mmCIF file of C-alpha atoms in Angstrom:
data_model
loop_
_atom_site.group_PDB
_atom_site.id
_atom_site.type_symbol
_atom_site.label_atom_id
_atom_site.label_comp_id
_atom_site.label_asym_id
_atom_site.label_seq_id
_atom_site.Cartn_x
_atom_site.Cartn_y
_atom_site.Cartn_z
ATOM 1 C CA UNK N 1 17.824 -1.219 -3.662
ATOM 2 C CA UNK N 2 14.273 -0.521 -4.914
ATOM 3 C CA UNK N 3 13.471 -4.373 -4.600
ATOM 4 C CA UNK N 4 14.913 -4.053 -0.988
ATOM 5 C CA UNK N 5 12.827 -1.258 0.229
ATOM 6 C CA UNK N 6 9.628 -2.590 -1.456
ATOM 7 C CA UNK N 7 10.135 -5.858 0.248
ATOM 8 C CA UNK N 8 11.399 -4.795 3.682
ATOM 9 C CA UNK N 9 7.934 -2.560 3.497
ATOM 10 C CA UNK N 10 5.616 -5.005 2.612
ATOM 11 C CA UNK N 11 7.226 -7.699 5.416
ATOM 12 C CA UNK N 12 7.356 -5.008 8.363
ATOM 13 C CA UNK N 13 5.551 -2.335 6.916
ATOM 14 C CA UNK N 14 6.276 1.340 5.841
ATOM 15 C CA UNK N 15 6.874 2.764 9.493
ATOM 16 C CA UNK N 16 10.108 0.154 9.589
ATOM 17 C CA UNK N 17 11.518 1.537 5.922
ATOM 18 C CA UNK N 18 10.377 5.280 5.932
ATOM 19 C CA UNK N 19 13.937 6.690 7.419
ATOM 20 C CA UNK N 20 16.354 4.645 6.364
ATOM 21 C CA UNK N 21 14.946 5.086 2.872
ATOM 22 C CA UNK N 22 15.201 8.683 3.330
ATOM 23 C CA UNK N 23 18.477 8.997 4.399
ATOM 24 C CA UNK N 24 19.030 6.296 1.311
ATOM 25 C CA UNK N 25 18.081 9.083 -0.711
ATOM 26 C CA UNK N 26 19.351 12.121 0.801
ATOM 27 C CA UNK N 27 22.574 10.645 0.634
ATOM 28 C CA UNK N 28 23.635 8.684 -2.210
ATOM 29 C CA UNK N 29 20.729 9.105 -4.756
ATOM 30 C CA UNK N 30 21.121 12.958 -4.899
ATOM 31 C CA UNK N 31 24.750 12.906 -5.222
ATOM 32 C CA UNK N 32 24.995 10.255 -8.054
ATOM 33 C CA UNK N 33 22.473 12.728 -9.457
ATOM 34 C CA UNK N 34 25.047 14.776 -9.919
ATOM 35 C CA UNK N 35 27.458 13.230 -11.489
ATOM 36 C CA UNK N 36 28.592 13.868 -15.108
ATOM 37 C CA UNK N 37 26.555 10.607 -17.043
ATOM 38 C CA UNK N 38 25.896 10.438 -20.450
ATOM 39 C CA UNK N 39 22.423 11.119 -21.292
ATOM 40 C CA UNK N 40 20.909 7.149 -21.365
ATOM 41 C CA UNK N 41 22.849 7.237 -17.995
ATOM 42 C CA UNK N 42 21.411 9.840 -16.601
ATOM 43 C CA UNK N 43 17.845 8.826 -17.560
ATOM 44 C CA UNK N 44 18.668 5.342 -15.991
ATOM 45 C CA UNK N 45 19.167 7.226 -12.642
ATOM 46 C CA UNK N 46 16.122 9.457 -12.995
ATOM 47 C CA UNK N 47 13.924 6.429 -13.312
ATOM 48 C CA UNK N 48 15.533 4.464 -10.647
ATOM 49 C CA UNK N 49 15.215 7.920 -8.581
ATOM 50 C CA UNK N 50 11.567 8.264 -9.020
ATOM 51 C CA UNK N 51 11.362 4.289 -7.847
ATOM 52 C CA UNK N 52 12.528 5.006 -5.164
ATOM 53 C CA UNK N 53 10.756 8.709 -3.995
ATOM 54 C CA UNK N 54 7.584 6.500 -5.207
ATOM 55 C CA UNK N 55 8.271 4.142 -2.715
ATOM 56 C CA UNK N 56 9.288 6.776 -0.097
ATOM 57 C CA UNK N 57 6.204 8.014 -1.033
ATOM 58 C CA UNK N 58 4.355 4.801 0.037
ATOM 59 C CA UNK N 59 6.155 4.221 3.187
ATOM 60 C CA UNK N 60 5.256 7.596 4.081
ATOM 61 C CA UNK N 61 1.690 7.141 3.770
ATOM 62 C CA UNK N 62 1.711 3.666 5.091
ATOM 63 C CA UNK N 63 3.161 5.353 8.307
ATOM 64 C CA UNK N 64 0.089 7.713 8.159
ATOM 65 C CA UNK N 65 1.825 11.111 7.102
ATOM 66 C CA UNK N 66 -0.580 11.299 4.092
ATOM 67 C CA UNK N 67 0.318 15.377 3.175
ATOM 68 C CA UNK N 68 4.450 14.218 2.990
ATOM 69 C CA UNK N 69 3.229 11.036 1.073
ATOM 70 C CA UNK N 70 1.736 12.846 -1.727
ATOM 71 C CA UNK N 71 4.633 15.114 -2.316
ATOM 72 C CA UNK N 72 7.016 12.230 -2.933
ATOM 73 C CA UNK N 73 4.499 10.741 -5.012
ATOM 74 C CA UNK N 74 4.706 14.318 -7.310
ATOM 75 C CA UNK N 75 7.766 14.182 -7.356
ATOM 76 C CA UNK N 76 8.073 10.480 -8.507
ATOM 77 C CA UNK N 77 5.899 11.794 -11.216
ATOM 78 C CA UNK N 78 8.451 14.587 -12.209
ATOM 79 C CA UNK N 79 11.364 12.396 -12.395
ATOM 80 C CA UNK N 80 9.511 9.987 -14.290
ATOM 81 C CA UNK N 81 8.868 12.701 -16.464
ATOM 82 C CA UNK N 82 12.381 13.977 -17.029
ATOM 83 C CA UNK N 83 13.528 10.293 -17.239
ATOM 84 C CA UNK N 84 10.731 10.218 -20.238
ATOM 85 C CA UNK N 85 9.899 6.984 -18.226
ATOM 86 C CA UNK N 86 6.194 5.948 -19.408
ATOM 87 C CA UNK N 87 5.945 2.898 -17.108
ATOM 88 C CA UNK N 88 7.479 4.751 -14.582
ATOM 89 C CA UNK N 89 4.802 7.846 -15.122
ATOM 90 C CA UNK N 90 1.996 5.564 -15.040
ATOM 91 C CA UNK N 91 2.741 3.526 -11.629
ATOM 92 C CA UNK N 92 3.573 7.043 -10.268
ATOM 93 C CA UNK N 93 -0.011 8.441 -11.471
ATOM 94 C CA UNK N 94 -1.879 5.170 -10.241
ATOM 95 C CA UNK N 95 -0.511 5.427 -6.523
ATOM 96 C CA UNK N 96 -1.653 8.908 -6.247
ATOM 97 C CA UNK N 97 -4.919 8.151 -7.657
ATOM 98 C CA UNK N 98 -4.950 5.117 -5.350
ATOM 99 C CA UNK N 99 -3.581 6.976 -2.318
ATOM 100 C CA UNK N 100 -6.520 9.721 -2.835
ATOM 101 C CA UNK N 101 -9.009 6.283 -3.560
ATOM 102 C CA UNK N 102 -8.179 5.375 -0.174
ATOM 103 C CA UNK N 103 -8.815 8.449 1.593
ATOM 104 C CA UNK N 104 -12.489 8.176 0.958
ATOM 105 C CA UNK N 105 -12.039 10.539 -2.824
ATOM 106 C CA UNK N 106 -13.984 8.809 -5.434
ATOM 107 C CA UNK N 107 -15.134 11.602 -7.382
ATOM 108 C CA UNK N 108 -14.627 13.047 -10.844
ATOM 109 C CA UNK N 109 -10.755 14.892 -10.055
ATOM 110 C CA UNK N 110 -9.709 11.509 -8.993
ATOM 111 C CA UNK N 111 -11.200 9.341 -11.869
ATOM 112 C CA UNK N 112 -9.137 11.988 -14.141
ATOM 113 C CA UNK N 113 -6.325 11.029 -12.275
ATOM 114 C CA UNK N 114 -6.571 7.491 -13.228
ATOM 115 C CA UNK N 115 -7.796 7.993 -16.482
ATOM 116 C CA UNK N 116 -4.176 10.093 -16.754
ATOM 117 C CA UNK N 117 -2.322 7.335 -15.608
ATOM 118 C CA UNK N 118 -4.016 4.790 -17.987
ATOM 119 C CA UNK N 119 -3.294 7.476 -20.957
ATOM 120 C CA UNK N 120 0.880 7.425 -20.266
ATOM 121 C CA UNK N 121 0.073 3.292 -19.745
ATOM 122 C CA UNK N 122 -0.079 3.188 -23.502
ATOM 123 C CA UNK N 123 3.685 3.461 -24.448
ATOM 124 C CA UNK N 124 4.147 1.139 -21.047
ATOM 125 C CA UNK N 125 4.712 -2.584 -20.757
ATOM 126 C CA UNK N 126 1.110 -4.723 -21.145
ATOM 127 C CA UNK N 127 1.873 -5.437 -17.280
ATOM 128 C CA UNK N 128 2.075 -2.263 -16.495
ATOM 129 C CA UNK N 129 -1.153 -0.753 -18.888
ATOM 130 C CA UNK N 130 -3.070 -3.814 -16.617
ATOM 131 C CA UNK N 131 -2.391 -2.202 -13.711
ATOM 132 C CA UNK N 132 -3.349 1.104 -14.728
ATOM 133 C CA UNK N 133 -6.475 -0.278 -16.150
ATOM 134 C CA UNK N 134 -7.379 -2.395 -13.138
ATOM 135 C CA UNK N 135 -7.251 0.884 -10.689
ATOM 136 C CA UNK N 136 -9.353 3.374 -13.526
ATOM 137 C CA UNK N 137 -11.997 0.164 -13.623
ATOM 138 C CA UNK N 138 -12.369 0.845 -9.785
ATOM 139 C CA UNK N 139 -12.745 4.571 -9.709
ATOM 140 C CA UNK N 140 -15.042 3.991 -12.614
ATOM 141 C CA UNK N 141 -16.890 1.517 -10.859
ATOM 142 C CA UNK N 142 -18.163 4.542 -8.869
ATOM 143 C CA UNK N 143 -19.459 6.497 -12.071
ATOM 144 C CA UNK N 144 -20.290 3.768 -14.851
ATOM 145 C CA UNK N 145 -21.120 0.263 -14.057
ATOM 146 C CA UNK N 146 -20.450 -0.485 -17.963
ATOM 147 C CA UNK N 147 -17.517 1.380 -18.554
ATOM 148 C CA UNK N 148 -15.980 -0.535 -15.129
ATOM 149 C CA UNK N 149 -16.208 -3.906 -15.985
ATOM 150 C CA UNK N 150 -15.272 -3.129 -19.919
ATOM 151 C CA UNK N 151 -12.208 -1.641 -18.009
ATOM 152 C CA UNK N 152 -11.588 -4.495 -15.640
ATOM 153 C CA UNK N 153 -12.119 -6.673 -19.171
ATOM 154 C CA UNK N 154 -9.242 -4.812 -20.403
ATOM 155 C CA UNK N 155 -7.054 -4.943 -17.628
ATOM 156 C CA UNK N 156 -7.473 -8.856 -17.067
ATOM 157 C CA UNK N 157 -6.983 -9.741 -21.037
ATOM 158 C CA UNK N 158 -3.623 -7.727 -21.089
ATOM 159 C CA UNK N 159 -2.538 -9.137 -17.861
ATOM 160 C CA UNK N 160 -3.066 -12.784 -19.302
ATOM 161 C CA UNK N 161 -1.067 -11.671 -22.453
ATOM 162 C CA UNK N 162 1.573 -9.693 -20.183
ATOM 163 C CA UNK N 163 5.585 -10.964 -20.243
ATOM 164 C CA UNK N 164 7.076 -9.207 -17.031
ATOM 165 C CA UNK N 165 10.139 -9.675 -15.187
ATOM 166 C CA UNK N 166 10.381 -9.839 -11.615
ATOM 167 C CA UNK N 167 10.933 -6.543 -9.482
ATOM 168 C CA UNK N 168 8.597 -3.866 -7.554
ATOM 169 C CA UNK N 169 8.238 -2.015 -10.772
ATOM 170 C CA UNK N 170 8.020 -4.703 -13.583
ATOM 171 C CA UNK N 171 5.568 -7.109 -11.734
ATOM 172 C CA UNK N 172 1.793 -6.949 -11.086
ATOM 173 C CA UNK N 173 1.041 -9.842 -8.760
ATOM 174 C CA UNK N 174 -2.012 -12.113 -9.540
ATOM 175 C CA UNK N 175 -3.278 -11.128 -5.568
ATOM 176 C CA UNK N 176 -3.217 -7.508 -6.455
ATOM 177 C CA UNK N 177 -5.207 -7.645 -9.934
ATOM 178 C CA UNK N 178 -8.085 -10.236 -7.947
ATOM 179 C CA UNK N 179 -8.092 -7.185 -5.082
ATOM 180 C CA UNK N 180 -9.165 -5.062 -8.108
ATOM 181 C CA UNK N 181 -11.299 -6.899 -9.222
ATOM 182 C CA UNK N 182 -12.985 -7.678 -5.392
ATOM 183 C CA UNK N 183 -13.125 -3.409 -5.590
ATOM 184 C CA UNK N 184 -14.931 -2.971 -8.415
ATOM 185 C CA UNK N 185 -17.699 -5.631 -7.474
ATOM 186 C CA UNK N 186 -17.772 -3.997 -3.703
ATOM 187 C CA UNK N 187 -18.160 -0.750 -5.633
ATOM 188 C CA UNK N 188 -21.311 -2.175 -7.717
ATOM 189 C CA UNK N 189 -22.599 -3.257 -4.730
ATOM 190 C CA UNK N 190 -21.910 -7.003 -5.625
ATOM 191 C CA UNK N 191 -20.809 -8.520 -1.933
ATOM 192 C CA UNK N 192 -20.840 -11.872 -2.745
ATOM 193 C CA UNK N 193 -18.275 -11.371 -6.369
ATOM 194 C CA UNK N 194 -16.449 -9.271 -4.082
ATOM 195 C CA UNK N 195 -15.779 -11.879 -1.501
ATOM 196 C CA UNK N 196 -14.824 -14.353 -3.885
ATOM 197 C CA UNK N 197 -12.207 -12.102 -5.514
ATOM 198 C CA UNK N 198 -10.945 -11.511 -2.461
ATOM 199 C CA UNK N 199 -11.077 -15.168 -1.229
ATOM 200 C CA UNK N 200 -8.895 -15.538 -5.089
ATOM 201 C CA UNK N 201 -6.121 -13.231 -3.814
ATOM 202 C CA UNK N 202 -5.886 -14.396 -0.524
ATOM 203 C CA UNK N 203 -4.396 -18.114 -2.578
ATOM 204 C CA UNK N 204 -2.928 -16.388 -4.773
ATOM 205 C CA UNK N 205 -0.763 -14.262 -2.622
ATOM 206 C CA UNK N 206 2.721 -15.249 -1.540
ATOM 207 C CA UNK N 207 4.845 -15.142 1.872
ATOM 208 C CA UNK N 208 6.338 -12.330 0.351
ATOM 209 C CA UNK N 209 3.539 -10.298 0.124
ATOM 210 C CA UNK N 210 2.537 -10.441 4.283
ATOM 211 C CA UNK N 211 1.262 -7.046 4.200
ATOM 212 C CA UNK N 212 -1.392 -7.490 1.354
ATOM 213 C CA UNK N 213 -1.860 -10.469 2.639
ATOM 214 C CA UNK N 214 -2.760 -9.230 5.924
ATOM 215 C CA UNK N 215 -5.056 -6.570 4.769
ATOM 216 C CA UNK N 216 -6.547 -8.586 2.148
ATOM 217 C CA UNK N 217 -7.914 -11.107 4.981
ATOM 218 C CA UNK N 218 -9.071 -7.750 7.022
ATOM 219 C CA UNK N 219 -11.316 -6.442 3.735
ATOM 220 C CA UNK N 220 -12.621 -10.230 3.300
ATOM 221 C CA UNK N 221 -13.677 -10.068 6.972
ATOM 222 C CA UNK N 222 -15.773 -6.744 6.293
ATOM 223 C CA UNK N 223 -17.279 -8.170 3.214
ATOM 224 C CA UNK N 224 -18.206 -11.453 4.758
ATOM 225 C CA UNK N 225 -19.980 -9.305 7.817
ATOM 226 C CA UNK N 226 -21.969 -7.397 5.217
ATOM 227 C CA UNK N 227 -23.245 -10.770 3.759
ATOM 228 C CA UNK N 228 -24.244 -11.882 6.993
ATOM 229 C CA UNK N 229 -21.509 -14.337 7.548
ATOM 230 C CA UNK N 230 -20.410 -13.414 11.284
ATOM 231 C CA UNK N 231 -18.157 -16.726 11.824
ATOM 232 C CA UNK N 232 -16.762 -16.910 8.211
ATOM 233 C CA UNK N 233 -15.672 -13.062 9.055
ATOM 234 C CA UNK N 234 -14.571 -13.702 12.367
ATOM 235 C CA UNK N 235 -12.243 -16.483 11.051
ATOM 236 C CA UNK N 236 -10.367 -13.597 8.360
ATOM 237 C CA UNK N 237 -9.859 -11.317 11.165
ATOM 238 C CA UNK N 238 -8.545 -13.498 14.106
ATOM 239 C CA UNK N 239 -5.893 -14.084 10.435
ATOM 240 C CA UNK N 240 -5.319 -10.471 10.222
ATOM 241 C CA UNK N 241 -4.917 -10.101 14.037
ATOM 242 C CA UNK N 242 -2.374 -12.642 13.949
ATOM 243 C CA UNK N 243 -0.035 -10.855 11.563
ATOM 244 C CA UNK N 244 -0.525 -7.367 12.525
ATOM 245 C CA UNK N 245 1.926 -7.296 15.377
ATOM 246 C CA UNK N 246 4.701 -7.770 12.938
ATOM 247 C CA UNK N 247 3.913 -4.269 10.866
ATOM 248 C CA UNK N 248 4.003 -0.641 11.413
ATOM 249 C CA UNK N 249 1.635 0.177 8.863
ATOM 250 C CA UNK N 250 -1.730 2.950 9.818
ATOM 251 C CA UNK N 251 -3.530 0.905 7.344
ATOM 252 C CA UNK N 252 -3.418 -2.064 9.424
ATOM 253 C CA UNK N 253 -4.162 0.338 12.275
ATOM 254 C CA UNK N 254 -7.482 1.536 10.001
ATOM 255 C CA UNK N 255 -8.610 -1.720 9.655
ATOM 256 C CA UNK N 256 -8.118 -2.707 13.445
ATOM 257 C CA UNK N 257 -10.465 0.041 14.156
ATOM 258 C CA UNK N 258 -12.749 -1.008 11.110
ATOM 259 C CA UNK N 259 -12.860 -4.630 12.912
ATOM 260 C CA UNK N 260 -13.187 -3.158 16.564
ATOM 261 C CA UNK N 261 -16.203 -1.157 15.615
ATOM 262 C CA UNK N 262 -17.894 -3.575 13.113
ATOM 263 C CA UNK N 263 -17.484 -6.310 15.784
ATOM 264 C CA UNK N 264 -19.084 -4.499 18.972
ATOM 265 C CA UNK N 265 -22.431 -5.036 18.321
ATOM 266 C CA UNK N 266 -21.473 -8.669 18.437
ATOM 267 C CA UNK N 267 -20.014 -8.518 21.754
ATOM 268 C CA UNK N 268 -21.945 -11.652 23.176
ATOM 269 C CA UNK N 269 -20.677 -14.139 20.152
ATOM 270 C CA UNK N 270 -17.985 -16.171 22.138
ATOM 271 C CA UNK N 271 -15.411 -15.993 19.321
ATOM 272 C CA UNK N 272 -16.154 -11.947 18.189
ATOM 273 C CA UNK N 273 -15.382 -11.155 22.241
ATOM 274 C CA UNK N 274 -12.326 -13.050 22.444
ATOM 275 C CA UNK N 275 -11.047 -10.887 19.183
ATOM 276 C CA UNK N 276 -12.105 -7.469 20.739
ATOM 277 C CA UNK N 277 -10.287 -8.414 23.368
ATOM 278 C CA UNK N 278 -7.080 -9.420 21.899
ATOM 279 C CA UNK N 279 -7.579 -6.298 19.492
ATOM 280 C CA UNK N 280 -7.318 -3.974 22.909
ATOM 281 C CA UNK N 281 -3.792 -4.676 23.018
ATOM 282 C CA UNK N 282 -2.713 -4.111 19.830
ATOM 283 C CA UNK N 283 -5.045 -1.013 19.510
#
């Protein structure tokens, strides 16, 4: 059911999963909870509990209720915990830090945060201590140029060496570590590394992955205007425009605002008007 949710929220978005997750929750998970298990058992349920709160947790804050979001994310964190999950702990620890990331926090609270989550990555799965490590090389980007790319080092050499089995929670996809990487550089002030990390994830995602894909061609977009590239950016975002219709996600919403504004000034380039036009319906 985990591998459900995550996918029906990254094809349609977190405002499509958010409830029926919920009641997914309320309904079954907490009563099987409560059944007598034997003690592996009943570990196997707390990690497959905090799964799916993380990803309740997600949907929540994909659907902009950012306060609710964090709570579920907590939680997560406590079942993991309990379930004396490490993998589990770490993803749990990496979304908040990456939830608070993308709230505009970058400073020393939220670097511990990461750094936390790349602690309980030890006793995890390589995968998982590269995912961990690819987030902490992004907050650090922020603090220490040479402790971020060591990081990002790190991250990328255990990813290459990493075995993992398919599934929301035993995966890292290729797209997702290259959108790390395209962070850092953008961090470091490095616009044209960034772009090409980003231009990286954008083949290396899948049509499974719609909604990273969709925001991944959105952050290109801004990175390419920065550079000075108007029509290479315009290009990304007429992409992003095209798939944004099929998610209810406020990130997507963000970065519609993010084009609408960063576009204005170029209100008299034939192919910038026809987007901030198109973008007034979807607004």
């Amino acid at each position: 059911m985990a591998s459900l949710f995550a996918e029906a929220a990254e094809n349609h978005g977190g405002g499509s999963t958010r409830a029926s997750l919920a009641a997914y929750l309320a309904h079954e998970v907490i009563r099987w909870l409560h059944v007598s298990a034997s003690e592996e058992d009943y570990r196997q349920l707390l990690s497959a509990s905090a799964q799916l709160t993380l990803l309740l947790g997600a949907a929540c804050i994909d659907d902009g209720d950012h306060g609710l979001g964090q709570r579920h994310q907590r939680t997560a964190a406590e079942l993991a915990v309990e379930a004396q999950d490490h993998g589990m702990l770490t993803v749990a620890l990496r979304a908040m830090a990456t939830h608070a990331y993308e709230l505009g926090h970058h400073n020393l609270a939220v670097l511990n945060l990461a750094e936390r989550a790349a602690q309980a990555a030890r006793h995890a799965p390589r995968v998982t201590q590269a995912y961990a490590l690819a987030h902490l090389s992004v907050l650090q980007a922020h603090h220490d140029r040479r402790a971020a790319l060591a990081r990002l080092a790190d991250a990328e050499r255990l990813y290459d060496q990493a075995d993992s089995a398919p599934g929301a929670f035993t995966a890292y996809p290729p797209g997702g570590l290259q959108y790390q990487r395209a962070q850092v550089f953008a961090a470091l002030g490095e616009a044209p590394r960034a772009a090409a990390a980003l231009t990286t994830s954008l083949r290396l995602r899948t049509s499974t992955e719609l909604r990273a894909s969709t925001l991944t061609h959105a952050r290109l977009a801004e990175v390419l205007l920065e550079m000075g590239h108007l029509d290479r950016a315009v290009a990304h975002w007429a992409e992003f425009l095209a798939a944004r219709p099929a998610l209810r996600s406020t990130r997507t919403a963000h970065r519609l605002t993010v084009m609408r504004q960063q576009l204005r000034p170029y209100y008299r380039h034939r192919h910038a008007a026809q987007l901030l036009n198109e973008a007034k319906g979807l607004a």
